[in-house]
mmCIF file of C-alpha atoms in Angstrom:
data_model
loop_
_atom_site.group_PDB
_atom_site.id
_atom_site.type_symbol
_atom_site.label_atom_id
_atom_site.label_comp_id
_atom_site.label_asym_id
_atom_site.label_seq_id
_atom_site.Cartn_x
_atom_site.Cartn_y
_atom_site.Cartn_z
ATOM 1 C CA MET A 1 -95.596 -75.870 163.384
ATOM 2 C CA PRO A 2 -96.376 -74.159 160.052
ATOM 3 C CA ARG A 3 -96.798 -76.273 156.968
ATOM 4 C CA PRO A 4 -93.755 -76.052 154.624
ATOM 5 C CA PRO A 5 -94.223 -74.087 151.406
ATOM 6 C CA ALA A 6 -95.906 -76.129 148.706
ATOM 7 C CA SER A 7 -93.378 -77.982 146.565
ATOM 8 C CA PRO A 8 -95.018 -80.706 144.466
ATOM 9 C CA LEU A 9 -91.730 -82.200 143.277
ATOM 10 C CA ILE A 10 -90.478 -82.705 146.830
ATOM 11 C CA GLY A 11 -93.815 -84.261 147.740
ATOM 12 C CA VAL A 12 -93.571 -86.590 144.747
ATOM 13 C CA ALA A 13 -90.029 -87.628 145.728
ATOM 14 C CA PHE A 14 -91.091 -88.472 149.289
ATOM 15 C CA MET A 15 -94.100 -90.428 148.037
ATOM 16 C CA LEU A 16 -92.045 -92.449 145.562
ATOM 17 C CA GLY A 17 -89.578 -93.274 148.330
ATOM 18 C CA ALA A 18 -92.422 -94.509 150.505
ATOM 19 C CA MET A 19 -93.873 -96.656 147.748
ATOM 20 C CA ALA A 20 -90.441 -98.213 147.134
ATOM 21 C CA SER A 21 -90.089 -99.282 150.774
ATOM 22 C CA LEU A 22 -93.605 -100.318 151.809
ATOM 23 C CA PRO A 23 -93.785 -103.583 149.779
ATOM 24 C CA PHE A 24 -91.140 -105.053 152.070
ATOM 25 C CA ILE A 25 -93.715 -104.907 154.870
ATOM 26 C CA ASP A 26 -95.752 -107.477 152.930
ATOM 27 C CA VAL A 27 -92.682 -109.715 152.583
ATOM 28 C CA PHE A 28 -92.195 -109.896 156.359
ATOM 29 C CA ALA A 29 -95.936 -110.125 157.021
ATOM 30 C CA LYS A 30 -96.354 -112.990 154.554
ATOM 31 C CA PHE A 31 -93.466 -114.936 156.074
ATOM 32 C CA LEU A 32 -94.883 -114.408 159.584
ATOM 33 C CA GLY A 33 -98.393 -115.409 158.505
ATOM 34 C CA GLN A 34 -97.088 -118.583 156.859
ATOM 35 C CA GLN A 35 -95.449 -119.472 160.176
ATOM 36 C CA GLY A 36 -98.692 -119.206 162.151
ATOM 37 C CA VAL A 37 -98.432 -115.733 163.677
ATOM 38 C CA PRO A 38 -101.979 -114.243 163.980
ATOM 39 C CA VAL A 39 -102.757 -111.298 161.703
ATOM 40 C CA LEU A 40 -103.742 -109.089 164.634
ATOM 41 C CA GLN A 41 -100.389 -109.756 166.301
ATOM 42 C CA ILE A 42 -98.543 -108.865 163.090
ATOM 43 C CA VAL A 43 -100.355 -105.512 162.965
ATOM 44 C CA TRP A 44 -99.594 -104.955 166.669
ATOM 45 C CA ALA A 45 -95.895 -105.699 166.095
ATOM 46 C CA ARG A 46 -95.786 -103.270 163.199
ATOM 47 C CA LEU A 47 -97.213 -100.439 165.279
ATOM 48 C CA SER A 48 -95.371 -101.221 168.522
ATOM 49 C CA VAL A 49 -91.940 -101.437 166.930
ATOM 50 C CA GLY A 50 -92.787 -98.383 164.860
ATOM 51 C CA ALA A 51 -93.522 -96.369 167.999
ATOM 52 C CA LEU A 52 -90.217 -97.440 169.571
ATOM 53 C CA VAL A 53 -88.287 -96.536 166.404
ATOM 54 C CA ALA A 54 -89.947 -93.134 166.099
ATOM 55 C CA LEU A 55 -89.616 -92.198 169.788
ATOM 56 C CA PRO A 56 -85.952 -91.051 169.855
ATOM 57 C CA PHE A 57 -86.531 -88.961 166.723
ATOM 58 C CA ALA A 58 -89.745 -87.413 168.045
ATOM 59 C CA LEU A 59 -88.539 -86.544 171.567
ATOM 60 C CA PRO A 60 -86.079 -83.770 170.652
ATOM 61 C CA HIS A 61 -88.784 -81.593 169.111
ATOM 62 C CA LYS A 62 -90.796 -80.643 172.205
ATOM 63 C CA GLY A 63 -89.858 -83.216 174.818
ATOM 64 C CA PRO A 64 -92.225 -85.775 176.385
ATOM 65 C CA LYS A 65 -95.152 -83.340 176.513
ATOM 66 C CA GLY A 66 -94.858 -82.781 172.772
ATOM 67 C CA LEU A 67 -95.586 -86.462 172.141
ATOM 68 C CA ILE A 68 -99.151 -86.081 173.386
ATOM 69 C CA PRO A 69 -101.465 -85.387 170.424
ATOM 70 C CA ASP A 70 -103.041 -81.941 170.469
ATOM 71 C CA ARG A 71 -106.205 -83.547 169.088
ATOM 72 C CA PRO A 72 -106.318 -86.967 170.774
ATOM 73 C CA VAL A 73 -109.710 -87.968 169.421
ATOM 74 C CA TYR A 74 -108.688 -87.111 165.856
ATOM 75 C CA HIS A 75 -105.378 -88.974 166.123
ATOM 76 C CA SER A 76 -107.094 -91.972 167.689
ATOM 77 C CA LEU A 77 -109.585 -92.098 164.838
ATOM 78 C CA ARG A 78 -106.768 -91.769 162.283
ATOM 79 C CA ALA A 79 -104.845 -94.617 163.921
ATOM 80 C CA ALA A 80 -108.007 -96.715 163.955
ATOM 81 C CA PHE A 81 -108.381 -96.332 160.182
ATOM 82 C CA LEU A 82 -104.768 -97.444 159.661
ATOM 83 C CA ILE A 83 -105.371 -100.491 161.873
ATOM 84 C CA LEU A 84 -108.567 -101.352 160.025
ATOM 85 C CA ALA A 85 -106.901 -100.996 156.621
ATOM 86 C CA THR A 86 -103.982 -103.245 157.548
ATOM 87 C CA PHE A 87 -106.080 -105.857 159.309
ATOM 88 C CA CYS A 88 -108.755 -106.040 156.614
ATOM 89 C CA PHE A 89 -106.215 -106.478 153.841
ATOM 90 C CA PHE A 90 -104.376 -109.342 155.506
ATOM 91 C CA LEU A 91 -107.644 -110.982 156.515
ATOM 92 C CA SER A 92 -108.941 -110.735 152.947
ATOM 93 C CA LEU A 93 -106.113 -113.027 151.846
ATOM 94 C CA LYS A 94 -107.851 -115.897 153.633
ATOM 95 C CA TYR A 95 -110.718 -115.650 151.143
ATOM 96 C CA LEU A 96 -109.090 -114.317 147.949
ATOM 97 C CA PRO A 97 -105.927 -114.872 145.921
ATOM 98 C CA ILE A 98 -103.403 -112.085 146.475
ATOM 99 C CA ALA A 99 -103.946 -110.747 142.940
ATOM 100 C CA ASP A 100 -107.679 -110.323 143.410
ATOM 101 C CA ALA A 101 -107.236 -108.712 146.836
ATOM 102 C CA LEU A 102 -104.695 -106.224 145.474
ATOM 103 C CA ALA A 103 -106.902 -105.327 142.525
ATOM 104 C CA ILE A 104 -109.782 -104.407 144.817
ATOM 105 C CA PHE A 105 -107.490 -102.742 147.381
ATOM 106 C CA PHE A 106 -106.110 -100.345 144.775
ATOM 107 C CA VAL A 107 -109.417 -98.549 144.636
ATOM 108 C CA GLN A 108 -107.702 -96.460 147.344
ATOM 109 C CA PRO A 109 -106.277 -93.677 145.090
ATOM 110 C CA LEU A 110 -109.696 -93.149 143.524
ATOM 111 C CA VAL A 111 -111.211 -92.705 146.970
ATOM 112 C CA VAL A 112 -108.410 -90.298 147.952
ATOM 113 C CA ILE A 113 -109.059 -88.078 144.947
ATOM 114 C CA ALA A 114 -112.813 -88.107 145.569
ATOM 115 C CA LEU A 115 -112.346 -87.246 149.249
ATOM 116 C CA SER A 116 -109.750 -84.582 148.384
ATOM 117 C CA ALA A 117 -112.373 -82.789 146.348
ATOM 118 C CA LEU A 118 -115.274 -83.315 148.770
ATOM 119 C CA VAL A 119 -113.565 -83.031 152.169
ATOM 120 C CA LEU A 120 -110.330 -81.079 151.651
ATOM 121 C CA LYS A 121 -111.897 -78.871 148.963
ATOM 122 C CA GLU A 122 -108.880 -79.370 146.715
ATOM 123 C CA THR A 123 -109.192 -78.589 143.028
ATOM 124 C CA VAL A 124 -108.508 -81.813 141.162
ATOM 125 C CA PRO A 125 -107.239 -81.246 137.604
ATOM 126 C CA ARG A 126 -108.426 -83.585 134.904
ATOM 127 C CA ASN A 127 -104.911 -84.882 134.293
ATOM 128 C CA ARG A 128 -104.809 -86.313 137.837
ATOM 129 C CA TRP A 129 -108.115 -88.117 137.320
ATOM 130 C CA ALA A 130 -106.689 -89.464 134.051
ATOM 131 C CA ALA A 131 -103.473 -90.576 135.778
ATOM 132 C CA VAL A 132 -105.460 -92.511 138.360
ATOM 133 C CA ALA A 133 -107.473 -94.251 135.653
ATOM 134 C CA VAL A 134 -104.359 -95.145 133.640
ATOM 135 C CA GLY A 135 -102.563 -96.317 136.783
ATOM 136 C CA PHE A 136 -105.485 -98.528 137.717
ATOM 137 C CA ALA A 137 -105.459 -99.997 134.210
ATOM 138 C CA GLY A 138 -101.734 -100.717 134.589
ATOM 139 C CA THR A 139 -102.369 -102.472 137.883
ATOM 140 C CA LEU A 140 -105.043 -104.651 136.284
ATOM 141 C CA ILE A 141 -102.607 -105.576 133.500
ATOM 142 C CA ILE A 142 -100.125 -106.755 136.118
ATOM 143 C CA ILE A 143 -102.448 -108.788 138.309
ATOM 144 C CA ARG A 144 -105.154 -109.748 135.748
ATOM 145 C CA PRO A 145 -107.683 -110.714 138.404
ATOM 146 C CA GLY A 146 -110.538 -113.057 137.642
ATOM 147 C CA PHE A 147 -113.405 -111.302 139.378
ATOM 148 C CA VAL A 148 -116.072 -113.673 140.656
ATOM 149 C CA ALA A 149 -119.193 -113.375 142.749
ATOM 150 C CA LEU A 150 -118.789 -111.040 145.709
ATOM 151 C CA ASN A 151 -117.539 -112.799 148.836
ATOM 152 C CA PRO A 152 -116.276 -111.715 152.286
ATOM 153 C CA GLY A 153 -112.736 -111.342 150.942
ATOM 154 C CA SER A 154 -113.861 -108.873 148.306
ATOM 155 C CA LEU A 155 -115.630 -106.752 150.904
ATOM 156 C CA LEU A 156 -112.590 -106.886 153.206
ATOM 157 C CA ALA A 157 -110.203 -105.798 150.434
ATOM 158 C CA LEU A 158 -112.549 -103.001 149.400
ATOM 159 C CA GLY A 159 -112.794 -101.920 153.021
ATOM 160 C CA ALA A 160 -108.996 -101.953 153.351
ATOM 161 C CA GLY A 161 -108.556 -99.648 150.358
ATOM 162 C CA THR A 162 -111.275 -97.304 151.575
ATOM 163 C CA PHE A 163 -109.931 -97.162 155.145
ATOM 164 C CA LEU A 164 -106.404 -96.409 153.914
ATOM 165 C CA ALA A 165 -107.732 -93.633 151.675
ATOM 166 C CA ILE A 166 -109.441 -92.032 154.672
ATOM 167 C CA TYR A 167 -106.186 -92.344 156.655
ATOM 168 C CA PHE A 168 -104.262 -90.557 153.865
ATOM 169 C CA VAL A 169 -106.805 -87.746 153.639
ATOM 170 C CA MET A 170 -106.772 -87.300 157.423
ATOM 171 C CA THR A 171 -102.958 -87.158 157.245
ATOM 172 C CA ARG A 172 -103.128 -84.348 154.711
ATOM 173 C CA HIS A 173 -105.643 -82.477 156.872
ATOM 174 C CA ILE A 174 -103.248 -82.288 159.857
ATOM 175 C CA SER A 175 -99.998 -81.869 157.916
ATOM 176 C CA GLY A 176 -97.866 -79.047 159.289
ATOM 177 C CA ARG A 177 -99.351 -79.176 162.802
ATOM 178 C CA ALA A 178 -96.410 -81.213 164.131
ATOM 179 C CA PRO A 179 -93.096 -82.579 162.813
ATOM 180 C CA ALA A 180 -93.543 -85.646 160.645
ATOM 181 C CA MET A 181 -91.770 -88.012 163.054
ATOM 182 C CA VAL A 182 -93.917 -86.802 165.960
ATOM 183 C CA THR A 183 -97.048 -87.522 163.923
ATOM 184 C CA THR A 184 -95.638 -90.928 162.988
ATOM 185 C CA PHE A 185 -94.931 -91.760 166.635
ATOM 186 C CA GLN A 186 -98.392 -90.662 167.735
ATOM 187 C CA THR A 187 -100.114 -92.821 165.122
ATOM 188 C CA ASN A 188 -98.050 -95.896 165.979
ATOM 189 C CA ALA A 189 -98.336 -95.437 169.748
ATOM 190 C CA VAL A 190 -102.102 -94.924 169.722
ATOM 191 C CA GLY A 191 -102.617 -97.917 167.423
ATOM 192 C CA ALA A 192 -100.332 -100.152 169.483
ATOM 193 C CA ALA A 193 -102.147 -99.162 172.684
ATOM 194 C CA PHE A 194 -105.493 -100.143 171.158
ATOM 195 C CA LEU A 195 -104.233 -103.511 169.918
ATOM 196 C CA SER A 196 -102.402 -104.331 173.165
ATOM 197 C CA LEU A 197 -105.800 -104.879 174.752
ATOM 198 C CA ALA A 198 -106.400 -107.806 172.382
ATOM 199 C CA MET A 199 -102.965 -109.425 172.591
ATOM 200 C CA PRO A 200 -103.683 -111.698 175.610
ATOM 201 C CA PHE A 201 -106.407 -113.390 173.551
ATOM 202 C CA VAL A 202 -104.393 -114.034 170.361
ATOM 203 C CA TRP A 203 -100.761 -114.140 171.488
ATOM 204 C CA HIS A 204 -98.384 -116.480 169.655
ATOM 205 C CA SER A 205 -94.913 -116.782 171.219
ATOM 206 C CA PRO A 206 -92.517 -115.748 168.427
ATOM 207 C CA THR A 207 -89.216 -117.459 167.784
ATOM 208 C CA PRO A 208 -86.049 -115.295 167.676
ATOM 209 C CA ALA A 209 -86.247 -115.227 163.881
ATOM 210 C CA GLN A 210 -89.883 -114.123 164.043
ATOM 211 C CA TRP A 211 -88.988 -111.352 166.513
ATOM 212 C CA LEU A 212 -86.396 -110.125 164.011
ATOM 213 C CA MET A 213 -88.996 -110.107 161.245
ATOM 214 C CA CYS A 214 -91.395 -108.205 163.513
ATOM 215 C CA ALA A 215 -88.673 -105.651 164.187
ATOM 216 C CA GLY A 216 -87.881 -105.313 160.482
ATOM 217 C CA LEU A 217 -91.556 -104.902 159.660
ATOM 218 C CA GLY A 218 -91.930 -102.113 162.213
ATOM 219 C CA VAL A 219 -88.815 -100.259 161.079
ATOM 220 C CA ILE A 220 -89.828 -100.333 157.414
ATOM 221 C CA ALA A 221 -93.398 -99.336 158.210
ATOM 222 C CA THR A 222 -92.226 -96.371 160.293
ATOM 223 C CA PHE A 223 -89.808 -95.213 157.621
ATOM 224 C CA GLY A 224 -92.373 -95.583 154.839
ATOM 225 C CA HIS A 225 -95.145 -93.764 156.660
ATOM 226 C CA TYR A 226 -92.753 -91.029 157.748
ATOM 227 C CA LEU A 227 -92.072 -90.408 154.054
ATOM 228 C CA ILE A 228 -95.826 -90.347 153.374
ATOM 229 C CA VAL A 229 -96.371 -87.752 156.100
ATOM 230 C CA ARG A 230 -93.571 -85.638 154.624
ATOM 231 C CA ALA A 231 -95.044 -86.024 151.151
ATOM 232 C CA TYR A 232 -98.398 -84.638 152.322
ATOM 233 C CA ASP A 233 -96.577 -81.705 153.926
ATOM 234 C CA TYR A 234 -95.465 -80.581 150.484
ATOM 235 C CA ALA A 235 -98.136 -81.692 148.015
ATOM 236 C CA GLU A 236 -101.865 -82.114 147.616
ATOM 237 C CA ALA A 237 -103.459 -85.473 148.326
ATOM 238 C CA SER A 238 -104.992 -85.621 144.848
ATOM 239 C CA LEU A 239 -101.528 -85.197 143.279
ATOM 240 C CA LEU A 240 -99.922 -87.924 145.380
ATOM 241 C CA ALA A 241 -102.739 -90.460 144.984
ATOM 242 C CA PRO A 242 -101.782 -91.704 141.480
ATOM 243 C CA LEU A 243 -98.210 -92.316 142.638
ATOM 244 C CA ALA A 244 -99.451 -95.053 144.951
ATOM 245 C CA TYR A 245 -99.576 -97.310 141.896
ATOM 246 C CA THR A 246 -95.774 -97.275 141.684
ATOM 247 C CA GLU A 247 -95.773 -99.520 144.756
ATOM 248 C CA MET A 248 -96.714 -102.329 142.367
ATOM 249 C CA VAL A 249 -93.358 -101.956 140.594
ATOM 250 C CA VAL A 250 -91.369 -102.839 143.706
ATOM 251 C CA ALA A 251 -94.017 -105.337 144.844
ATOM 252 C CA THR A 252 -93.584 -107.220 141.561
ATOM 253 C CA ALA A 253 -89.811 -107.323 142.026
ATOM 254 C CA VAL A 254 -89.849 -108.508 145.649
ATOM 255 C CA GLY A 255 -92.577 -111.043 144.879
ATOM 256 C CA TRP A 256 -90.339 -112.593 142.245
ATOM 257 C CA TYR A 257 -87.213 -112.457 144.432
ATOM 258 C CA PHE A 258 -88.665 -113.859 147.654
ATOM 259 C CA PHE A 259 -91.518 -116.060 146.441
ATOM 260 C CA GLY A 260 -90.544 -117.010 142.891
ATOM 261 C CA ASP A 261 -93.387 -115.153 141.162
ATOM 262 C CA PHE A 262 -91.509 -114.383 137.942
ATOM 263 C CA PRO A 263 -93.151 -111.570 135.935
ATOM 264 C CA ASP A 264 -94.374 -112.397 132.444
ATOM 265 C CA ALA A 265 -94.627 -110.098 129.435
ATOM 266 C CA LEU A 266 -97.964 -108.603 130.460
ATOM 267 C CA THR A 267 -96.623 -107.860 133.931
ATOM 268 C CA PHE A 268 -93.719 -105.930 132.446
ATOM 269 C CA LEU A 269 -96.210 -104.057 130.255
ATOM 270 C CA GLY A 270 -98.242 -103.106 133.318
ATOM 271 C CA VAL A 271 -95.128 -101.964 135.176
ATOM 272 C CA GLY A 272 -94.241 -99.816 132.163
ATOM 273 C CA VAL A 273 -97.688 -98.210 132.298
ATOM 274 C CA LEU A 274 -97.223 -97.431 135.997
ATOM 275 C CA ILE A 275 -93.808 -95.877 135.449
ATOM 276 C CA ALA A 276 -95.149 -93.816 132.546
ATOM 277 C CA CYS A 277 -98.045 -92.653 134.724
ATOM 278 C CA ALA A 278 -95.723 -91.536 137.535
ATOM 279 C CA LEU A 279 -93.366 -89.773 135.112
ATOM 280 C CA TYR A 280 -96.288 -87.991 133.461
ATOM 281 C CA ILE A 281 -97.510 -86.621 136.780
ATOM 282 C CA THR A 282 -94.008 -85.519 137.788
ATOM 283 C CA LEU A 283 -93.281 -83.785 134.474
ATOM 284 C CA THR A 284 -96.686 -82.108 134.414
ATOM 285 C CA GLU A 285 -96.161 -80.679 137.886
ATOM 286 C CA ARG A 286 -92.656 -79.496 137.017
ATOM 287 C CA ASN A 287 -93.943 -77.689 133.940
ATOM 288 C CA ARG A 288 -96.790 -76.142 135.911
ATOM 289 C CA ALA A 289 -94.421 -74.985 138.660
ATOM 290 C CA THR A 290 -92.104 -73.435 136.042
ATOM 291 C CA SER A 291 -95.052 -71.699 134.363
ATOM 292 C CA ASP A 292 -96.289 -70.315 137.695
ATOM 293 C CA ALA A 293 -92.828 -69.001 138.534
ATOM 294 C CA ILE A 294 -92.595 -67.207 135.174
ATOM 295 C CA GLU A 295 -96.014 -65.598 135.622
ATOM 296 C CA GLN A 296 -95.153 -64.206 139.050
ATOM 297 C CA PRO A 297 -94.034 -60.555 138.981
#
């Protein structure tokens, strides 16, 4: 399947949609963790339900045979990085406050931009590097972490951000090879198959309410990552990376609504910085696209 024509604004729209939905995964995961469900089982539920949700949308494209990855080793490795990122982040919360873990985790866009230049050979304009730096500063304003001596939690959070960056870059590398929902199904199915091997050793029998939360987590995760795959179909990884910081806007809102973490003045300032960063990137790309169209004969 050929990659769609480049359209940065469409890519930006898909990415912003993904960032608006993904924080709700953390809401369900936090509730499940507080109720004693093992982290590994939460990750398994996310991927298993995600595969079931994606299946009916993926089947019509090429039938059952089309669900088999054309590069099984590559897709398995990509799924492994997503598993590692999710697991490491939730495990880091056993050693660090959430704010500190998030601060370290959001090294991810910086790694994406670096890998985009080194691995994907993308040209990274200076304004995108600047947007990442400003976005990171906005995130620090929101969470104001008190960095202390390095501990296992810090390494786990750093690993989570790095693993997710690799997953995003690998997603960009294979964009256009298959419909987005097929790619989403393949990632979820491969990851769920891997984790199923460990379930007999960690299984916690969920209550009906916990099953519902597992289902909700999987549906949201599938929808969010489908949007990410679509975003990378239309735009460069280095362009989309700074937009990951907008996830903090919704995360701040849901944290206040579900857990009573009411934002203070500095938090609102940080959210304003993130919104300004996202708007700057969007407007810059729109102006560049308009300029390119005018220059074409």
